[in-house]
Amino acid sequence: MIVTLHYDPIVTDDPKLASMRLRINAMAQQIDSRLSIHDLRCVPGPTHTNVIFDCVRPSDLQMSAEDLKHALAQRVESEYPKSVAKITIDEDYVGHTHE
Ligand SMILES: [Zn+2]
């Protein structure tokens, strides 16, 4: 019997990613102390790495989801020069379940 192992290119649990999560979380909190990120993952490509994560936006934040995305992406991309931030803004509604 031949077992085929499938390797997912998405890195989810190396220590670099853990420290990145902390740094990006700190960047989010510079924008607003209530902000936090989750579901961070990195997808390396030939020219750049996609840095993908969700950010929860409090409903009364004085910043639109688009502005928040831009502000965070700018910080992430200047901290990690070869990265492109792909951010999903989660509106802070009841029932959104994540780890
Ligand atoms: Zn989410």
Short mmCIF file of N, CA, C and O in Angstrom, two decimals, residues 24 37 51-56 65-66 68-77 84-90:
data_model
loop_
_atom_site.label_atom_id
_atom_site.label_comp_id
_atom_site.label_asym_id
_atom_site.label_seq_id
_atom_site.Cartn_x
_atom_site.Cartn_y
_atom_site.Cartn_z
N ILE A 24 2.71 41.73 14.99
CA ILE A 24 1.59 42.31 14.23
C ILE A 24 0.46 42.69 15.18
O ILE A 24 -0.19 43.72 15.02
N ILE A 37 -5.38 40.55 16.36
CA ILE A 37 -5.39 39.77 15.13
C ILE A 37 -5.44 38.28 15.46
O ILE A 37 -5.13 37.86 16.57
N VAL A 51 1.22 37.59 3.77
CA VAL A 51 0.99 37.49 5.20
C VAL A 51 -0.51 37.70 5.40
O VAL A 51 -1.03 38.78 5.17
N ILE A 52 -1.18 36.62 5.78
CA ILE A 52 -2.65 36.63 5.80
C ILE A 52 -3.13 36.55 7.24
O ILE A 52 -2.66 35.71 8.02
N PHE A 53 -4.04 37.43 7.60
CA PHE A 53 -4.61 37.35 8.95
C PHE A 53 -5.93 38.10 9.01
O PHE A 53 -6.30 38.83 8.10
N ASP A 54 -6.65 37.86 10.11
CA ASP A 54 -7.91 38.56 10.40
C ASP A 54 -7.65 39.58 11.50
O ASP A 54 -6.83 39.34 12.38
N CYS A 55 -8.37 40.67 11.44
CA CYS A 55 -8.31 41.65 12.52
C CYS A 55 -9.74 41.97 12.92
O CYS A 55 -10.60 42.21 12.07
N VAL A 56 -10.01 41.93 14.22
CA VAL A 56 -11.35 42.24 14.71
C VAL A 56 -11.47 43.75 14.89
O VAL A 56 -10.67 44.38 15.56
N ALA A 65 -13.34 50.05 7.87
CA ALA A 65 -12.64 48.80 7.67
C ALA A 65 -11.53 48.96 6.64
O ALA A 65 -10.43 48.43 6.80
N GLU A 66 -11.81 49.73 5.57
CA GLU A 66 -10.81 49.96 4.52
C GLU A 66 -9.60 50.72 5.06
O GLU A 66 -8.45 50.37 4.76
N LEU A 68 -8.61 50.90 8.12
CA LEU A 68 -7.92 50.03 9.07
C LEU A 68 -7.01 49.04 8.34
O LEU A 68 -5.86 48.84 8.70
N LYS A 69 -7.53 48.46 7.27
CA LYS A 69 -6.74 47.55 6.44
C LYS A 69 -5.48 48.23 5.93
O LYS A 69 -4.39 47.68 5.99
N HIS A 70 -5.65 49.45 5.40
CA HIS A 70 -4.51 50.18 4.86
C HIS A 70 -3.48 50.49 5.93
O HIS A 70 -2.28 50.31 5.72
N ALA A 71 -3.96 50.95 7.07
CA ALA A 71 -3.04 51.34 8.15
C ALA A 71 -2.23 50.13 8.63
O ALA A 71 -1.03 50.22 8.83
N LEU A 72 -2.91 49.01 8.76
CA LEU A 72 -2.23 47.80 9.23
C LEU A 72 -1.28 47.25 8.16
O LEU A 72 -0.15 46.87 8.47
N ALA A 73 -1.75 47.22 6.92
CA ALA A 73 -0.93 46.68 5.83
C ALA A 73 0.37 47.48 5.71
O ALA A 73 1.44 46.91 5.54
N GLN A 74 0.25 48.81 5.83
CA GLN A 74 1.43 49.67 5.75
C GLN A 74 2.46 49.30 6.80
O GLN A 74 3.64 49.19 6.53
N ARG A 75 1.99 49.11 8.03
CA ARG A 75 2.89 48.76 9.13
C ARG A 75 3.54 47.41 8.90
O ARG A 75 4.74 47.25 9.07
N VAL A 76 2.73 46.43 8.51
CA VAL A 76 3.25 45.08 8.31
C VAL A 76 4.28 45.08 7.17
O VAL A 76 5.35 44.50 7.29
N GLU A 77 3.94 45.77 6.08
CA GLU A 77 4.82 45.72 4.91
C GLU A 77 6.11 46.51 5.11
O GLU A 77 7.12 46.21 4.47
N VAL A 84 3.42 40.94 1.60
CA VAL A 84 2.20 41.63 1.18
C VAL A 84 1.11 41.21 2.17
O VAL A 84 0.86 40.01 2.34
N ALA A 85 0.52 42.18 2.85
CA ALA A 85 -0.48 41.86 3.86
C ALA A 85 -1.84 41.64 3.22
O ALA A 85 -2.30 42.45 2.41
N LYS A 86 -2.46 40.53 3.54
CA LYS A 86 -3.83 40.22 3.08
C LYS A 86 -4.69 40.14 4.33
O LYS A 86 -4.66 39.15 5.04
N ILE A 87 -5.40 41.21 4.58
CA ILE A 87 -6.11 41.32 5.86
C ILE A 87 -7.61 41.19 5.67
O ILE A 87 -8.19 41.81 4.77
N THR A 88 -8.22 40.39 6.51
CA THR A 88 -9.68 40.32 6.57
C THR A 88 -10.12 41.04 7.83
O THR A 88 -9.63 40.75 8.91
N ILE A 89 -11.01 42.01 7.67
CA ILE A 89 -11.53 42.70 8.84
C ILE A 89 -12.78 41.98 9.32
O ILE A 89 -13.73 41.80 8.57
N ASP A 90 -12.73 41.53 10.57
CA ASP A 90 -13.91 40.91 11.18
C ASP A 90 -14.65 41.99 11.92
O ASP A 90 -14.09 42.64 12.80
#
